[in-house]
Short mmCIF file of C-alpha atoms in Angstrom, two decimals:
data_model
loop_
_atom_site.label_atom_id
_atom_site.label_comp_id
_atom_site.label_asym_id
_atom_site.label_seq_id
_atom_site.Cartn_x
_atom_site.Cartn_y
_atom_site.Cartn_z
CA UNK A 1 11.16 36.30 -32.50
CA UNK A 2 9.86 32.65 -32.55
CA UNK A 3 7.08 32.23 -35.49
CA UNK A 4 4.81 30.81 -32.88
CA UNK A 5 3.82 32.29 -29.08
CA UNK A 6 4.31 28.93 -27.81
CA UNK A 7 7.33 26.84 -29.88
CA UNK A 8 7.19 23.13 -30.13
CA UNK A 9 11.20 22.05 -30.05
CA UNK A 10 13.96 23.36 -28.36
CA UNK A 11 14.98 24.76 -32.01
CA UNK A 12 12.13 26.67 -32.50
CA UNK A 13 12.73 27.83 -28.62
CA UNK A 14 16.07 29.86 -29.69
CA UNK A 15 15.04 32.89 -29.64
CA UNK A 16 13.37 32.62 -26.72
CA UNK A 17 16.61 30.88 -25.06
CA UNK A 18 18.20 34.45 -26.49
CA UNK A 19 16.14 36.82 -25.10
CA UNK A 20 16.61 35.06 -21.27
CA UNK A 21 20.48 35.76 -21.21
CA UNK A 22 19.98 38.76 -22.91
CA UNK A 23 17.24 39.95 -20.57
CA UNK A 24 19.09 38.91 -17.47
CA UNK A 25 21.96 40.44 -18.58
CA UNK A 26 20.59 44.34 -18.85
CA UNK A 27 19.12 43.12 -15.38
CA UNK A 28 15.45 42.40 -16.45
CA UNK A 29 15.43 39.55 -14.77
CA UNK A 30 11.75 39.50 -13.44
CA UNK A 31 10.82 40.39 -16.46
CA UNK A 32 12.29 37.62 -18.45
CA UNK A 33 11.50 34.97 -15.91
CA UNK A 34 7.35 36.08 -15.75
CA UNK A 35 7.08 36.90 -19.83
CA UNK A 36 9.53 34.51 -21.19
CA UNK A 37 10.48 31.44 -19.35
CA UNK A 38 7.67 30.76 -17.18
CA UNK A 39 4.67 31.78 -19.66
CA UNK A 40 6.74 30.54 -23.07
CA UNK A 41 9.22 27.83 -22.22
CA UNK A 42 8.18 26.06 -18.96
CA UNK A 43 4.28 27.04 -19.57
CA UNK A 44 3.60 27.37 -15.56
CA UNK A 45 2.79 23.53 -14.19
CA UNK A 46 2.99 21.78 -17.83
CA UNK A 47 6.36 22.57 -16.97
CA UNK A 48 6.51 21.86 -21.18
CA UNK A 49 10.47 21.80 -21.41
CA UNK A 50 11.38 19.07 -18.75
CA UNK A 51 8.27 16.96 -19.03
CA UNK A 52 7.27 16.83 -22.65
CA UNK A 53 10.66 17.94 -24.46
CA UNK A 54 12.87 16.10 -21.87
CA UNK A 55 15.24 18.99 -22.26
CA UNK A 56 16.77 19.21 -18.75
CA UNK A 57 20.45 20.22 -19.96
CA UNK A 58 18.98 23.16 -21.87
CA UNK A 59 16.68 24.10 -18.69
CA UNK A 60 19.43 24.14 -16.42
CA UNK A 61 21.26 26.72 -18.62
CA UNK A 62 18.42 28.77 -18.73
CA UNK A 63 17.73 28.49 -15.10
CA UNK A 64 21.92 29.46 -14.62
CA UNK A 65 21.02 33.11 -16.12
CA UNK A 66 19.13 33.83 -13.02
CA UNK A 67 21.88 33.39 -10.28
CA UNK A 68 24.64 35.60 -9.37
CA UNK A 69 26.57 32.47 -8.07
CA UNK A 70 25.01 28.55 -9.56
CA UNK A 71 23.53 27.27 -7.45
CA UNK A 72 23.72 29.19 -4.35
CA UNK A 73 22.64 32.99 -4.68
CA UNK A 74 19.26 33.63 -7.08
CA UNK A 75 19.71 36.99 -8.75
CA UNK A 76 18.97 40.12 -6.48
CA UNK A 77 16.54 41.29 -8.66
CA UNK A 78 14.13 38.57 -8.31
CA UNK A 79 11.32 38.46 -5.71
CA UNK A 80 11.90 36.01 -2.73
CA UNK A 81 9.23 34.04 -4.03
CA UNK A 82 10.67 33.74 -7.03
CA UNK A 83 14.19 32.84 -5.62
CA UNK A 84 12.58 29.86 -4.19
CA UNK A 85 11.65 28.99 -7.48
CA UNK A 86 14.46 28.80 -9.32
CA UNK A 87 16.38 27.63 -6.61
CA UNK A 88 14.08 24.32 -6.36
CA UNK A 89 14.12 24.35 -10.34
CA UNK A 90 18.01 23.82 -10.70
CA UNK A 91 17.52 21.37 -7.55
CA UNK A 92 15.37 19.69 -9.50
CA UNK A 93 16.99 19.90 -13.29
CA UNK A 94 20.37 18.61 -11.13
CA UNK A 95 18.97 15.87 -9.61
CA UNK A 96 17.71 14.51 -12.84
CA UNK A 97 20.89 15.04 -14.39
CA UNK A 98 22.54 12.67 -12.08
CA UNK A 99 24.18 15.82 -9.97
CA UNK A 100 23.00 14.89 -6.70
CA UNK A 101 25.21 16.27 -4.41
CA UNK A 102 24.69 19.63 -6.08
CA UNK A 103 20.97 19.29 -6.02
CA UNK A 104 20.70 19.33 -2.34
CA UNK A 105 21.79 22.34 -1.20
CA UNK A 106 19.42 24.49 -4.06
CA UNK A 107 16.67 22.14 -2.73
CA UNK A 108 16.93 22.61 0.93
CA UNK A 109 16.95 26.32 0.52
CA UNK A 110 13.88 26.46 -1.80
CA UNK A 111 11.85 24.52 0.43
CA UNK A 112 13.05 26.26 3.35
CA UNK A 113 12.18 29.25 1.98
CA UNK A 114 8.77 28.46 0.68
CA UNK A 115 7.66 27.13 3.98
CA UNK A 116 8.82 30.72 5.79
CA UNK A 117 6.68 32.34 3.19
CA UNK A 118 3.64 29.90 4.40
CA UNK A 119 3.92 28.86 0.21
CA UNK A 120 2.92 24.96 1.80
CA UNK A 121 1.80 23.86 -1.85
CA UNK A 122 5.59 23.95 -3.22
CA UNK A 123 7.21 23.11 0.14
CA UNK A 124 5.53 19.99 0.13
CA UNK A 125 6.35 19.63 -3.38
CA UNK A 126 10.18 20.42 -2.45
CA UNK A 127 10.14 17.88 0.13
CA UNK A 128 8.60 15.58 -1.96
CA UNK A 129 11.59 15.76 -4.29
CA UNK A 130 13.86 16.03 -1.29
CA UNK A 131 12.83 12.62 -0.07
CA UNK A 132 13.65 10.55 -3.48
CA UNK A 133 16.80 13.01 -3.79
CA UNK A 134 18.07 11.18 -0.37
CA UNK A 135 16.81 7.78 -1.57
CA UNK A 136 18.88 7.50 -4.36
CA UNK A 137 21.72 9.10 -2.35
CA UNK A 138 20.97 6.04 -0.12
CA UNK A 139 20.26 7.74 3.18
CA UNK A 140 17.10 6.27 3.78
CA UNK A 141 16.02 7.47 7.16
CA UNK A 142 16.33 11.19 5.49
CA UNK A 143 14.15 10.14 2.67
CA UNK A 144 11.16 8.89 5.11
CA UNK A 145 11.67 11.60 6.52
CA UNK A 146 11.01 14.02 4.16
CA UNK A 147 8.16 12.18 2.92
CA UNK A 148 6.53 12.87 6.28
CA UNK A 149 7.41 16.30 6.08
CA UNK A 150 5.94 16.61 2.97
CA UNK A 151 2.48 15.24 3.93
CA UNK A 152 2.78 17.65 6.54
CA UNK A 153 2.76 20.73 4.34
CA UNK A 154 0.60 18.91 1.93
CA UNK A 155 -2.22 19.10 4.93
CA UNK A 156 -1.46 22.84 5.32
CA UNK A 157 -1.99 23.41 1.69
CA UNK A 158 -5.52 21.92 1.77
CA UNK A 159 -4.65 20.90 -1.42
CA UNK A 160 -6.44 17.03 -2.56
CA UNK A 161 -4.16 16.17 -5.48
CA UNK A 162 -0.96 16.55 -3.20
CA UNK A 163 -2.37 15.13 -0.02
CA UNK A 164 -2.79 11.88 -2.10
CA UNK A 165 0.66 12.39 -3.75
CA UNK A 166 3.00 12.66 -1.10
CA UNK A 167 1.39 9.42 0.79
CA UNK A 168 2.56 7.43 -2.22
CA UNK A 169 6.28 9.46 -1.93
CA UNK A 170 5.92 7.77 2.20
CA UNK A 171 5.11 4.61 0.91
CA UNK A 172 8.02 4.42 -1.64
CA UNK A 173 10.34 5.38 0.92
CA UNK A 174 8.88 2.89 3.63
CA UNK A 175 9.28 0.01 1.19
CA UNK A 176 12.84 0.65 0.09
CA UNK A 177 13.04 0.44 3.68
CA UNK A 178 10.98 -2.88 4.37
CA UNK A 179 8.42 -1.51 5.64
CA UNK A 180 6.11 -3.65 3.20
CA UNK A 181 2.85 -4.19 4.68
CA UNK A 182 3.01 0.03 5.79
CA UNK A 183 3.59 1.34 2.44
CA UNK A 184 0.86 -1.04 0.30
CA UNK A 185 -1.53 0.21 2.95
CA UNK A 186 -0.61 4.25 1.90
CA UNK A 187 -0.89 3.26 -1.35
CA UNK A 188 -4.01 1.77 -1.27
CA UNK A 189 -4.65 5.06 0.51
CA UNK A 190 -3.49 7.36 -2.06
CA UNK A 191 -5.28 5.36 -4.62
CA UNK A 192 -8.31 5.41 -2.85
CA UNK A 193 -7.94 9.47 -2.80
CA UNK A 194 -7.18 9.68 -6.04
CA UNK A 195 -10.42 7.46 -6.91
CA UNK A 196 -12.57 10.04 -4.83
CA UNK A 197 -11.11 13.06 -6.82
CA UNK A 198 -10.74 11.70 -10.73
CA UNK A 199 -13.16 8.67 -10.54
CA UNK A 200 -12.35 8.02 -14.56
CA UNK A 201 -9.04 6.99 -13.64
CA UNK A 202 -8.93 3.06 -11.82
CA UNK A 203 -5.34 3.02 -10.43
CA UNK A 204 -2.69 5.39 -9.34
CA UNK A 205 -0.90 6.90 -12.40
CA UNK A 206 2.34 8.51 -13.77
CA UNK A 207 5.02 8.20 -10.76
CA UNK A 208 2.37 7.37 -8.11
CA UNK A 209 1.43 4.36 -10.03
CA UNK A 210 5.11 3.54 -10.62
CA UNK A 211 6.18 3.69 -6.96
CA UNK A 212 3.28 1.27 -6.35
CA UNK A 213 4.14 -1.12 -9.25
CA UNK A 214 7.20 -1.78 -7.77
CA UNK A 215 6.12 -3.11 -4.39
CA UNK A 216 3.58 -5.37 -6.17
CA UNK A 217 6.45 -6.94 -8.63
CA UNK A 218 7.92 -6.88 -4.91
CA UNK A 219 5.61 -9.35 -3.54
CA UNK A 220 5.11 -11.16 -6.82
CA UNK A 221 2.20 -9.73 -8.52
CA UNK A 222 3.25 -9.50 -12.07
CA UNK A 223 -0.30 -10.23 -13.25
CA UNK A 224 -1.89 -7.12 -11.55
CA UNK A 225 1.23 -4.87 -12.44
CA UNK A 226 0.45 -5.59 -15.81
CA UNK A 227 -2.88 -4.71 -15.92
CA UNK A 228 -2.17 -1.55 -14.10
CA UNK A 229 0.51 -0.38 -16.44
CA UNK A 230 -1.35 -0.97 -19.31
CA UNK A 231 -4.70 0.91 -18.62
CA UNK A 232 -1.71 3.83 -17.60
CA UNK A 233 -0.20 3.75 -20.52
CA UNK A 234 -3.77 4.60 -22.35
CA UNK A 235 -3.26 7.83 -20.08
CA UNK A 236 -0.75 9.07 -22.83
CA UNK A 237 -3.29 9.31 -25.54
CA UNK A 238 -4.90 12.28 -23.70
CA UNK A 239 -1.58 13.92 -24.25
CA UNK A 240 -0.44 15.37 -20.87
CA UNK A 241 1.79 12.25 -19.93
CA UNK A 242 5.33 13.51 -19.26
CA UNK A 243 8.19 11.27 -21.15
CA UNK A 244 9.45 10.12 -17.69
CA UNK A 245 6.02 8.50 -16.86
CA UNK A 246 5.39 7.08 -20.10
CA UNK A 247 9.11 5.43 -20.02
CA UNK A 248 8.32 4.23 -16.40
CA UNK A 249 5.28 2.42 -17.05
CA UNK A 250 7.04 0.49 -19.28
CA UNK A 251 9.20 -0.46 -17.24
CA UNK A 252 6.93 -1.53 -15.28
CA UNK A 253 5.35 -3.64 -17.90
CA UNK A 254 8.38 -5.18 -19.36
CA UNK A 255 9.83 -5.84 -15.47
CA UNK A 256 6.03 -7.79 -14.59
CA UNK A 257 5.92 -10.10 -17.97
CA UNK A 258 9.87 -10.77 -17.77
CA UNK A 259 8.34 -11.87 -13.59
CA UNK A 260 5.76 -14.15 -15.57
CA UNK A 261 8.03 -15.65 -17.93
CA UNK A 262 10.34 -16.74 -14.55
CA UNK A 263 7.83 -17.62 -12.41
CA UNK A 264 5.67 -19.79 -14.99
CA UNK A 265 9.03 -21.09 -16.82
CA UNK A 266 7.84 -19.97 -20.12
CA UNK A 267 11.17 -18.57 -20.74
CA UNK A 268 9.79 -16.02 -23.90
CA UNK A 269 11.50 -12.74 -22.96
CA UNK A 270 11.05 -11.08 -26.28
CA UNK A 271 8.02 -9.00 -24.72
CA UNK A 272 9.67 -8.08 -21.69
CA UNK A 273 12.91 -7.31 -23.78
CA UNK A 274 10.76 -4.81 -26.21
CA UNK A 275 9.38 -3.04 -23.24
CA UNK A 276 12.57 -2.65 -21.56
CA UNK A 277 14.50 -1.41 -24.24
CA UNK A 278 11.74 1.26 -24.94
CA UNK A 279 11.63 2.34 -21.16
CA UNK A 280 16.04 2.80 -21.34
CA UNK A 281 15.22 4.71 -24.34
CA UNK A 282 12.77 7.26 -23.20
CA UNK A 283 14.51 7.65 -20.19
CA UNK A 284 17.49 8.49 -22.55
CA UNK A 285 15.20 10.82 -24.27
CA UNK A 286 13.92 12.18 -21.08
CA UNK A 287 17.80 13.12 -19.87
CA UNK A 288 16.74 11.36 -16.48
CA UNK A 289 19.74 9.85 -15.31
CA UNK A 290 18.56 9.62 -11.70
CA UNK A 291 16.12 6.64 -12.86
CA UNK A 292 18.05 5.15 -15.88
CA UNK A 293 19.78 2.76 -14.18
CA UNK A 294 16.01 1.60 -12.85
CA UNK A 295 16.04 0.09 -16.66
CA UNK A 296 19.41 -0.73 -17.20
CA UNK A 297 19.20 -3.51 -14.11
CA UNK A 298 15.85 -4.90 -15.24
CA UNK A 299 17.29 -5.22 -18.52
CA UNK A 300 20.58 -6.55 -17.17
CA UNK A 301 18.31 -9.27 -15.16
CA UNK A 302 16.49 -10.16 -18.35
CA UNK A 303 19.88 -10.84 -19.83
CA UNK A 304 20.88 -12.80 -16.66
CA UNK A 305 18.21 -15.00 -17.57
CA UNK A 306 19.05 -16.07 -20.81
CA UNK A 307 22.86 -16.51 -20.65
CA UNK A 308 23.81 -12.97 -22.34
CA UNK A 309 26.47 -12.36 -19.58
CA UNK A 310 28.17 -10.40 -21.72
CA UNK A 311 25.33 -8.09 -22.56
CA UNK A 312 23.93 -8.21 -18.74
CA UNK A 313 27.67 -6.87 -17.69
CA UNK A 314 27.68 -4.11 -20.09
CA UNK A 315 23.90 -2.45 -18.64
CA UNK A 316 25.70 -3.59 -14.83
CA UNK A 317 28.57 -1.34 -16.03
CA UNK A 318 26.94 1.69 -17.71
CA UNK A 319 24.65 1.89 -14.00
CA UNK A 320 27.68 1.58 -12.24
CA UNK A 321 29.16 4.48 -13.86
CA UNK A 322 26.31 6.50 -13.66
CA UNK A 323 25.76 5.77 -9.38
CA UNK A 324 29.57 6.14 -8.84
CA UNK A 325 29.10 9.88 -10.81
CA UNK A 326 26.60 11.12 -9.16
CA UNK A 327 27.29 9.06 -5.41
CA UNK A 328 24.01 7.45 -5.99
CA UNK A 329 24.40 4.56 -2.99
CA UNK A 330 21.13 3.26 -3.31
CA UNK A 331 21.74 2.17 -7.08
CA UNK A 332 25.57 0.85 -6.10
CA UNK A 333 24.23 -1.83 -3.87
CA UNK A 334 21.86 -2.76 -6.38
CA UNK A 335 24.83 -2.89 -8.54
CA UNK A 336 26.62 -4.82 -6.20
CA UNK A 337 23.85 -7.12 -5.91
CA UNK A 338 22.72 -8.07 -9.21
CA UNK A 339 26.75 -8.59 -10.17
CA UNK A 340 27.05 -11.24 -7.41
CA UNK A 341 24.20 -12.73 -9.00
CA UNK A 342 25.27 -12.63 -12.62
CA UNK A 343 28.78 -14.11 -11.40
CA UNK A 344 26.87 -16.34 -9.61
CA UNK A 345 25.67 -17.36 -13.04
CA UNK A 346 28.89 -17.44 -14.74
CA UNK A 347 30.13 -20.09 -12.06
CA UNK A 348 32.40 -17.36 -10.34
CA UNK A 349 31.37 -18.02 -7.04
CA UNK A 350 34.40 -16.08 -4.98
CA UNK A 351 33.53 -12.87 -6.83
CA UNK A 352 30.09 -13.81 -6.40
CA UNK A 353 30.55 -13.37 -2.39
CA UNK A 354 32.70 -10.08 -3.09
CA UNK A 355 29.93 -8.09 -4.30
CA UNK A 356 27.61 -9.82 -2.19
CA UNK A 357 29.49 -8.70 1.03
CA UNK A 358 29.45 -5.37 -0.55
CA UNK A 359 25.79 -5.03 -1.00
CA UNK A 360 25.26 -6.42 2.30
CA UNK A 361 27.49 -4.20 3.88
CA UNK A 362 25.85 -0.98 2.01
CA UNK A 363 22.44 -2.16 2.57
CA UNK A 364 23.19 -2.11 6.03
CA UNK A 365 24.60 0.89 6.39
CA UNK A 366 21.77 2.48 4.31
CA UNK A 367 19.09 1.03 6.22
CA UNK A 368 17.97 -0.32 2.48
CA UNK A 369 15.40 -3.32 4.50
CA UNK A 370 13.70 -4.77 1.64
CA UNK A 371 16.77 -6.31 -0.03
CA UNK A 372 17.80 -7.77 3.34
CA UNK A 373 15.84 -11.05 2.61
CA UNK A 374 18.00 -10.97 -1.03
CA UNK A 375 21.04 -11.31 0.55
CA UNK A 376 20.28 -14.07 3.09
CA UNK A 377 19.06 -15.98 0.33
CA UNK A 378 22.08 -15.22 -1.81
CA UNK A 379 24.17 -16.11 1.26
CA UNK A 380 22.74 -19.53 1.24
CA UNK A 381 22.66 -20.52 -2.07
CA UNK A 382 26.54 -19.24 -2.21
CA UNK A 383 26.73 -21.73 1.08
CA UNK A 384 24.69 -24.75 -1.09
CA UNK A 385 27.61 -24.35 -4.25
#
């Protein structure tokens, strides 16, 4: 047995990882996943393993003791509750791992089957997922969406914490899509709710606050970003910040003063650069490849800007690899579009327009409407060389 009821690190967690395949093994399953996993390793909504040990590898192996067939067929010893759960859980541990494709199918059929059981607090929750799942898969009309599905069941629930939530979700869907003036207004909404419920707390936090940081650096508002992120990242003191949230705000902060340094031609990046290499880091830690390459093209940009081509290719690459892996479309034509910049840069200007016409062809496609005005632009100043 662990020396403690409640381990700290994913050593000290061993035996508990032990008795889990053990348990489900001499078909104890319920058992295991009440006593062990949820009360010892995921600590019901701390969910202590993904959010504050960043262990999603080792979750999804624990989760993979529970199915007769990953990631299709729960265990038939398991409630149909229950199967919901873990089959949103390994959605969920998937997506984050960069396994998209696989994630989809676990995550339909959780939320499906949570919102036949009338269980409208973790449907909405599944579609909430759902909708960034599709983002990043680039099928943006399926990401809205699910956003509005997710309010939906968010209503039904009753619940005040996720009827704020999944209004930012809509409004970070209806922004990738350029819906800009539609999505500050939900998230003025959502912070507004939030306001009502924890009136301590100024702006939208952890990936609410994120979504919303990113349509203000959007429209140019590094200053406010800046101040938002910073009050947030006081939030971790309390000690209930997850590692992903705590890596995003600074992106967010290093993205806004690396804006400030363009913008007012100061041309210090070493702030920005500090930020941004922390955020890449802690979403190392946090094994969230679905949002790494978030930080690797910031960074990349940062580089852009001071004539490291060299390093600015090699954060382009490594976000490459990881979109191509897990058929991440959304981050590809942001690949595509940065690299026609940075050969833009280098003086390049025919493979400039090759990943430019790629990017504009994906965006397109994807329906991807606020990096339309990007490409014109681009288009032009290819035209002006």
């Amino acid at each position: 047995l662990p020396a403690k009821e409640l381990p700290d690190t994913l050593e000290e967690m061993e035996p508990l990882f032990a008795a889990v395949a053990h348990g489900c093994l001499g078909r104890r399953c319920l058992e295991v996943l009440e006593d062990v996993y949820s009360k010892r390793i995921v600590r019901g909504e701390m969910l202590f393993i993904q959010n504050k040990l960043g262990a999603l590898s080792a979750n999804l192996e624990l989760l993979s003791n529970f199915f007769e067939v990953p990631w299709i067929k729960p265990s038939s010893d398991l409630t149909d509750e229950d199967k919901a759960w873990i089959l949103s859980s390994a959605g969920f541990s998937l997506r984050a791992l960069g396994r998209l494709r696989e994630a989809a199918q676990p995550m339909q059929v959780g939320m499906h089957s949570r919102a036949n059981q009338e269980n409208w607090r973790n449907a909405s929750i599944d579609a909430n997922n759902l909708s960034e799942l599709q983002m990043t898969l680039g099928e943006v009309k399926q990401a809205v969406d699910y956003a509005e599905q997710s309010i939906d069941f968010a209503e039904r629930s009753g619940e005040v914490f996720l009827q704020e939530s999944t209004r930012s979700v809509l409004a970070a869907a209806l922004h990738q899509a350029g819906a800009i003036v539609e999505a500050e207004k939900l998230f003025r909404e959502s912070e507004a709710m939030q306001k009502r419920r924890v009136p301590e707390y100024s702006y939208l936090f952890s990936l609410r606050g994120f979504r919303f940081c990113d349509l203000l650096l959007h429209n140019g508002k590094f200053r406010e970003v800046q101040e938002r992120a910073r009050e947030t990242l006081n939030n971790e003191k309390e000690g209930w910040y997850s590692l992903l949230s705590i890596a995003l705000d600074k992106l967010s902060l290093g993205r806004a003063i690396m804006l400030q340094a363009q913008i007012e031609g100061t041309r210090d990046f070493s702030h920005a650069l500090n930020y941004l290499h922390q955020a890449i880091q802690d979403l190392r830690q946090a094994e969230r490849q679905d949002y790494l390459p978030r930080g690797l093209f910031a960074r990349a940009v940062l580089y852009r800007s001071q004539n490291e081509f060299a390093l600015a290719w090699a954060d382009l690459e490594e976000a490459r690899e990881i979109a191509e892996r897990g058929e991440m479309k959304f981050y590809l034509a942001d690949y595509h579009l940065e690299a026609s910049k940075l050969q833009m840069a280098s003086g390049k200007k025919e493979k400039a327009k090759e990943h430019l016409e790629k990017a504009a062809q994906m965006i397109a496609e994807m329906g991807y409407g606020r990096r339309k005005p990007e490409v014109e632009e681009l288009r032009q100043q290819l035209q002006s060389i």
